[in-house]
Coordinates of C-alpha atoms in Angstrom, one line a residue:
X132 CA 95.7 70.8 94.1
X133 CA 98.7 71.5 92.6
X134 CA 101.4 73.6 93.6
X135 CA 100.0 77.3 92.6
X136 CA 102.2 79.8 89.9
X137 CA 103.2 83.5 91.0
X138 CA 101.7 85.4 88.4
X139 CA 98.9 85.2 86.3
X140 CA 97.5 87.9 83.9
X141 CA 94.2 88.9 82.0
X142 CA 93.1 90.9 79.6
X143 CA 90.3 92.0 77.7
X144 CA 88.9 89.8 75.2
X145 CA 88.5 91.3 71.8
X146 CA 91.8 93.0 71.4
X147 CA 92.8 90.1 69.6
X148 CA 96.5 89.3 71.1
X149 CA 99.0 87.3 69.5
X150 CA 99.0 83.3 69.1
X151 CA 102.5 83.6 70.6
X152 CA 100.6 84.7 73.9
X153 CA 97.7 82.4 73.1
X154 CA 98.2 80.0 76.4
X155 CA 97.4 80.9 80.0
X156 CA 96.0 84.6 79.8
X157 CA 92.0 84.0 80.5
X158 CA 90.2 86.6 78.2
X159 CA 87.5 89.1 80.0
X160 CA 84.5 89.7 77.3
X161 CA 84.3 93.5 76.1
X162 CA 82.0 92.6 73.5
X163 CA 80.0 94.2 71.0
X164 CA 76.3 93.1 70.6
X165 CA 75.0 92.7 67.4
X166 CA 71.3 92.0 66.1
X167 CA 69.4 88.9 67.3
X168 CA 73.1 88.2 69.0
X169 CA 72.9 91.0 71.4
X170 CA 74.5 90.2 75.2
X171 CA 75.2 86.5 73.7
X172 CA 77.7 84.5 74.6
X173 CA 77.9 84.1 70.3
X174 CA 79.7 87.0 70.4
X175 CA 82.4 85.4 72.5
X176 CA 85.3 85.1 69.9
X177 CA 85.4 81.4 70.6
X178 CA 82.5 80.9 68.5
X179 CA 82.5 83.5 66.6
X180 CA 85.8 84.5 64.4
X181 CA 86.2 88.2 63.0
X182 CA 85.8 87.2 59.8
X183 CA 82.1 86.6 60.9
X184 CA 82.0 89.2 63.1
X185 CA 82.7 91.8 60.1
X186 CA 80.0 89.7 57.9
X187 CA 77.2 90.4 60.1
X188 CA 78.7 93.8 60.4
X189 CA 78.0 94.2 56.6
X190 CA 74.6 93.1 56.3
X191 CA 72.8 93.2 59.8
X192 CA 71.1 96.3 60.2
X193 CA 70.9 96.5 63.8
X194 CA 74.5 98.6 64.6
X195 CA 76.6 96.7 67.3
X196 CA 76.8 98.1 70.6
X197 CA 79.4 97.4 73.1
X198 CA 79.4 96.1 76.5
X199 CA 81.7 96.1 79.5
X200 CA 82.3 93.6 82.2
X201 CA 81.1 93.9 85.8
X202 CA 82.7 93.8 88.6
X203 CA 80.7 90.3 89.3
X204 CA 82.0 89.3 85.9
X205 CA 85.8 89.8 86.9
X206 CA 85.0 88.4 91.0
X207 CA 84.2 85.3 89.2
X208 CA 87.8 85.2 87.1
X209 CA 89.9 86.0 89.4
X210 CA 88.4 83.9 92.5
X211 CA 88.9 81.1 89.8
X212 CA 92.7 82.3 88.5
X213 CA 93.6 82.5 92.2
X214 CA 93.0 78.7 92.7
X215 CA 96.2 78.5 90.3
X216 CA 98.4 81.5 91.2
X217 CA 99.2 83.9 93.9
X218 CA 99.1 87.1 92.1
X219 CA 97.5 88.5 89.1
X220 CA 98.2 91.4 86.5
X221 CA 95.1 92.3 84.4
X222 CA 95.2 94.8 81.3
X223 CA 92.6 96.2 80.1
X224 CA 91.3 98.7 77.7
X225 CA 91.9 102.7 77.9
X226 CA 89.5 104.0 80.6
X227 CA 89.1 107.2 78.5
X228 CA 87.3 104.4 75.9
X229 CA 85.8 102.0 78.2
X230 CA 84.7 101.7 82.3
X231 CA 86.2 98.0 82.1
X232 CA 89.6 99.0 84.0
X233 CA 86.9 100.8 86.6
X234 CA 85.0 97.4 86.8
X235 CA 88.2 95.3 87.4
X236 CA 89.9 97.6 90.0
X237 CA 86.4 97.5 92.1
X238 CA 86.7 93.4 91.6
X239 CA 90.0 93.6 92.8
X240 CA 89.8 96.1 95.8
X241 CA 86.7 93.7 96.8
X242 CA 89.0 90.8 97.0
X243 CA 91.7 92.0 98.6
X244 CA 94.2 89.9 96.7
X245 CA 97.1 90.8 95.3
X246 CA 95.9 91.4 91.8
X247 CA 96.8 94.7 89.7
X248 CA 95.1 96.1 87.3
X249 CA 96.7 98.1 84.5
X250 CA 95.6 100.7 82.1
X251 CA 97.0 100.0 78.3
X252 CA 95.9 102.9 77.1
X253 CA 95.1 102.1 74.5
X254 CA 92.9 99.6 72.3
X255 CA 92.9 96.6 69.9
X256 CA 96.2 95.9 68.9
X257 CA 97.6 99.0 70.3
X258 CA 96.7 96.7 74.0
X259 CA 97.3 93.8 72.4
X260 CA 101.6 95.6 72.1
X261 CA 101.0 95.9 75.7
X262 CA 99.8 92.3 76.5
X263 CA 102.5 91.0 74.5
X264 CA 105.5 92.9 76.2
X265 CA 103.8 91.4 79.5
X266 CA 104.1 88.0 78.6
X267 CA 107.2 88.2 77.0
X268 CA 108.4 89.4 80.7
X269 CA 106.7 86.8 82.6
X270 CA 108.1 84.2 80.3
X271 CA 111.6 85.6 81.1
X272 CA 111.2 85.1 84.8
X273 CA 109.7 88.3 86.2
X274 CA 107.4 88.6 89.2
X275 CA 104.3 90.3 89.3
X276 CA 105.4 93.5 90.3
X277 CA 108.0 94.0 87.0
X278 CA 105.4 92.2 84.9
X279 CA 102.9 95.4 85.6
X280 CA 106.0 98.0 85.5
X281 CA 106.6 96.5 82.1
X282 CA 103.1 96.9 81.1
X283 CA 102.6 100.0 82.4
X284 CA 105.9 101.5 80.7
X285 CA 104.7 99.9 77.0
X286 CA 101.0 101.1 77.9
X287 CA 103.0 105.1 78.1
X288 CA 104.8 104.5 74.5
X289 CA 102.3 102.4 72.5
X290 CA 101.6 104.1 70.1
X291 CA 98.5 103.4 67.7
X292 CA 96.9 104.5 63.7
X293 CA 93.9 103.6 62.6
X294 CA 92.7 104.8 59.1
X295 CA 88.6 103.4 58.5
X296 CA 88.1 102.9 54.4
X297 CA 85.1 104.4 54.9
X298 CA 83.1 107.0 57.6
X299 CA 80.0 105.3 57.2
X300 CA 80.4 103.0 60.3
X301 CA 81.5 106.0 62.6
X302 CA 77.9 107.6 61.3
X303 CA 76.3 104.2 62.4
X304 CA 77.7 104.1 65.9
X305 CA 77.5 107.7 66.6
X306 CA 80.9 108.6 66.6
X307 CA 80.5 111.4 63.8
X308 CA 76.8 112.9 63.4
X309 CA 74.8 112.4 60.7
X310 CA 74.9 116.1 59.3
X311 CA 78.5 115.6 59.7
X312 CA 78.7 112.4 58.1
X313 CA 77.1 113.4 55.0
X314 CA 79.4 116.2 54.6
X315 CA 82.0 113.9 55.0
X316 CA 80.8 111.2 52.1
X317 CA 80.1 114.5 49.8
X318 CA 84.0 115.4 50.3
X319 CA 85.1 112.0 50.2
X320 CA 87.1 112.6 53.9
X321 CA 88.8 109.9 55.1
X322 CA 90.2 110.2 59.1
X323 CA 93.4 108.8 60.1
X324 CA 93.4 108.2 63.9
X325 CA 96.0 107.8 66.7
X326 CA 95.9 106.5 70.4
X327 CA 99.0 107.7 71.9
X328 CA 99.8 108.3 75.5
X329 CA 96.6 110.0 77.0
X330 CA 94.4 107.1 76.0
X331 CA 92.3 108.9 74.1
X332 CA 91.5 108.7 70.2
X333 CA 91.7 111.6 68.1
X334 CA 91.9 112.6 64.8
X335 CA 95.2 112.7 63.3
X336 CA 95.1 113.8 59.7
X337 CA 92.4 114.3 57.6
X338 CA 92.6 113.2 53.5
X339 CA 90.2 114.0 50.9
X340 CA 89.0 112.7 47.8
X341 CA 92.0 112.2 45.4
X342 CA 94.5 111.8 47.9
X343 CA 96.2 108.4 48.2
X344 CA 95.3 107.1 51.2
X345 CA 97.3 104.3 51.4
X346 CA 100.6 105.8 50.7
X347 CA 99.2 108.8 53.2
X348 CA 98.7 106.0 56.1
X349 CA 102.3 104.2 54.9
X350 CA 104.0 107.5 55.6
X351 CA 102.8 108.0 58.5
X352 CA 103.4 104.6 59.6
X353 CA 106.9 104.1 58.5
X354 CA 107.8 107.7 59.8
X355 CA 106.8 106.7 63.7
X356 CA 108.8 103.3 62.8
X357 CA 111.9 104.9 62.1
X358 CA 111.8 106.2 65.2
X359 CA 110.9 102.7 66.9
X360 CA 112.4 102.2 70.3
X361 CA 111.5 98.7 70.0
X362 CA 111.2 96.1 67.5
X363 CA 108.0 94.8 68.2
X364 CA 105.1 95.8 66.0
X365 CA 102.0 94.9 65.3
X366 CA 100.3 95.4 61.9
X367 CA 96.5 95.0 61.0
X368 CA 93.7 95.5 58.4
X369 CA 90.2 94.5 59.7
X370 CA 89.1 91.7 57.1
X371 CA 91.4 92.4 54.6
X372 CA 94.5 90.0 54.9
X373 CA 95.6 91.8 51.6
X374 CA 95.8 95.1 53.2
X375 CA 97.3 93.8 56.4
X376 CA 100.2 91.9 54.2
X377 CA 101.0 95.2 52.3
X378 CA 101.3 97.2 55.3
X379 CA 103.8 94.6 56.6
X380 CA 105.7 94.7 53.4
X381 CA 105.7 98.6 54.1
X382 CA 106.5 98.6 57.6
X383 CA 109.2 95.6 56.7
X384 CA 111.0 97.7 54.1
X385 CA 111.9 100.3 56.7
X386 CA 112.5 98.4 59.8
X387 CA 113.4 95.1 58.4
X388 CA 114.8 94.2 61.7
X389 CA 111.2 94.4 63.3
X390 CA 109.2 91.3 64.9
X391 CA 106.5 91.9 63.1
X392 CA 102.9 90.3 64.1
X393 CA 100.1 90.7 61.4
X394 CA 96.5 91.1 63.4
X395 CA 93.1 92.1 63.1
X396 CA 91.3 94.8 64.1
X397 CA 89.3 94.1 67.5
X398 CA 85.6 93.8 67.1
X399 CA 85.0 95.9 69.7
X400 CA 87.3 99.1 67.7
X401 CA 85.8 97.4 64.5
X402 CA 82.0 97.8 65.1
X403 CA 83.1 101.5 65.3
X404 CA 85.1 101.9 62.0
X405 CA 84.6 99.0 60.0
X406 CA 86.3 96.2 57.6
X407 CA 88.9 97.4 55.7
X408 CA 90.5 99.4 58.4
X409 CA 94.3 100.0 58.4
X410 CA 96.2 99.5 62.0
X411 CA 99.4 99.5 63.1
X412 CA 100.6 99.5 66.9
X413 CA 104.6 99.9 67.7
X414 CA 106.3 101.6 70.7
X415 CA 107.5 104.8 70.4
X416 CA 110.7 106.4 71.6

């Protein structure tokens, strides 16, 4: 074998990182499980791409349900990662959202090894910000130990909006009752969400019919940039390049010395509120 790396790191699956971070971060599968494709391996995003993903979202009418990993199920990766490196840094999911970061830390205290586990939270590409800044300190030379400082610093500041096009997914997965949810479509109410230090999503502003939402979730997009401490963003509409393009022109026209990545929404934050969902992730001062 080979001579073996320092660090390696992992992260969860469907938060749908950056092609810059494509190669050597081994995904873990928090997947959703839809219809007929429920616990299958289909879900895996190597065979199936978002844009198929939010199809059968559309028409199957069995509602997705997500799944964590086991602790058996991150064993297995990391007794395989550490046949190539000597430590490991795995970020997950919020553990107000998800028991994933529980699973992986029980994994980890079972091994022994020097593997650390990290809390983004946060979700999607709010994790995927976090994943990012990791990499990007790796690749710069860092060991394992400033690699999960890093992470864990980003993870405090990320900060997250989500705005669904519509409520009617949140209804199906439970999210908002039914009573609720026909109140909502009679007022035409449309949430705007934000994930933002505690790792927990709540409800941000509310608009109603008439209002724009658009411009509303550009305001408060570009307002949070302004106040940027990094340049780093990430930008994403959930099957809808169009709407993820416009919210980069908007995001570019007040920070136009941003990196700016354009994403997807994760499946996993998808099944919840749908296509046509506006994101954007940045870190905040």
């Amino acid at each position: 074998m080979g001579r073996r790396s320092a660090t390696h790191r992992t992260r969860d699956r469907f938060h749908l990182r950056p092609a810059r971070v494509a190669d050597g971060s081994p995904p873990h599968p928090c997947r959703p499980a839809a219809g007929d494709l429920r616990q299958s391996d289909d879900l895996d995003k190597s065979t199936l791409t978002p844009a198929q993903f939010y199809e059968r979202l559309r028409i199957d009418p069995h509602h997705p349900k997500t799944s964590q990993p086991t602790p058996a199920d991150f064993v297995r990766t990391y007794e395989f990662l550490l046949k190539y490196c000597r430590s490991i840094v795995s970020i997950h999911i919020s553990a107000k959202l998800s028991g994933t970061v529980q699973s992986a830390r029980r994994a980890a205290e079972n091994l022994g090894a020097d593997i650390t586990v990290v809390d983004s939270k946060s979700a999607s590409i709010g994790l995927g910000l976090v994943v990012l800044v990791a990499a990007e300190t790796l690749a710069a030379g860092a060991d394992a130990s400033s690699v999960a400082r890093r992470a864990r610093e980003t993870a405090d500041t990320v900060h997250v909006y989500l705005c669904p096009r519509t409520i009617a997914y949140l209804v199906k997965g439970g999210r908002i009752g039914r009573v609720s949810g026909a109140i909502g479509r009679i007022l035409g109410v449309t949430p705007i969400f934000e994930l933002y230090r505690t790792g927990e999503i709540r409800v941000v502003r509310k608009l109603y019919r008439g209002m724009h939402v658009r411009n509303a979730f550009a305001g408060l997009m570009t307002d949070g940039l302004r106040r940027a401490a990094d340049r780093r963003v990430l930008v994403a509409g959930s099957d809808d390049p169009e709407l993820a393009q416009w919210l980069r022109s908007a995001a570019r026209s007040v920070r136009p010395d941003a990196d700016i990545v354009v994403e997807n929404i994760s499946p996993v934050i998808g099944t919840h509120v749908g296509p046509g969902t506006a994101g954007v992730a940045f870190v905040d001062s």
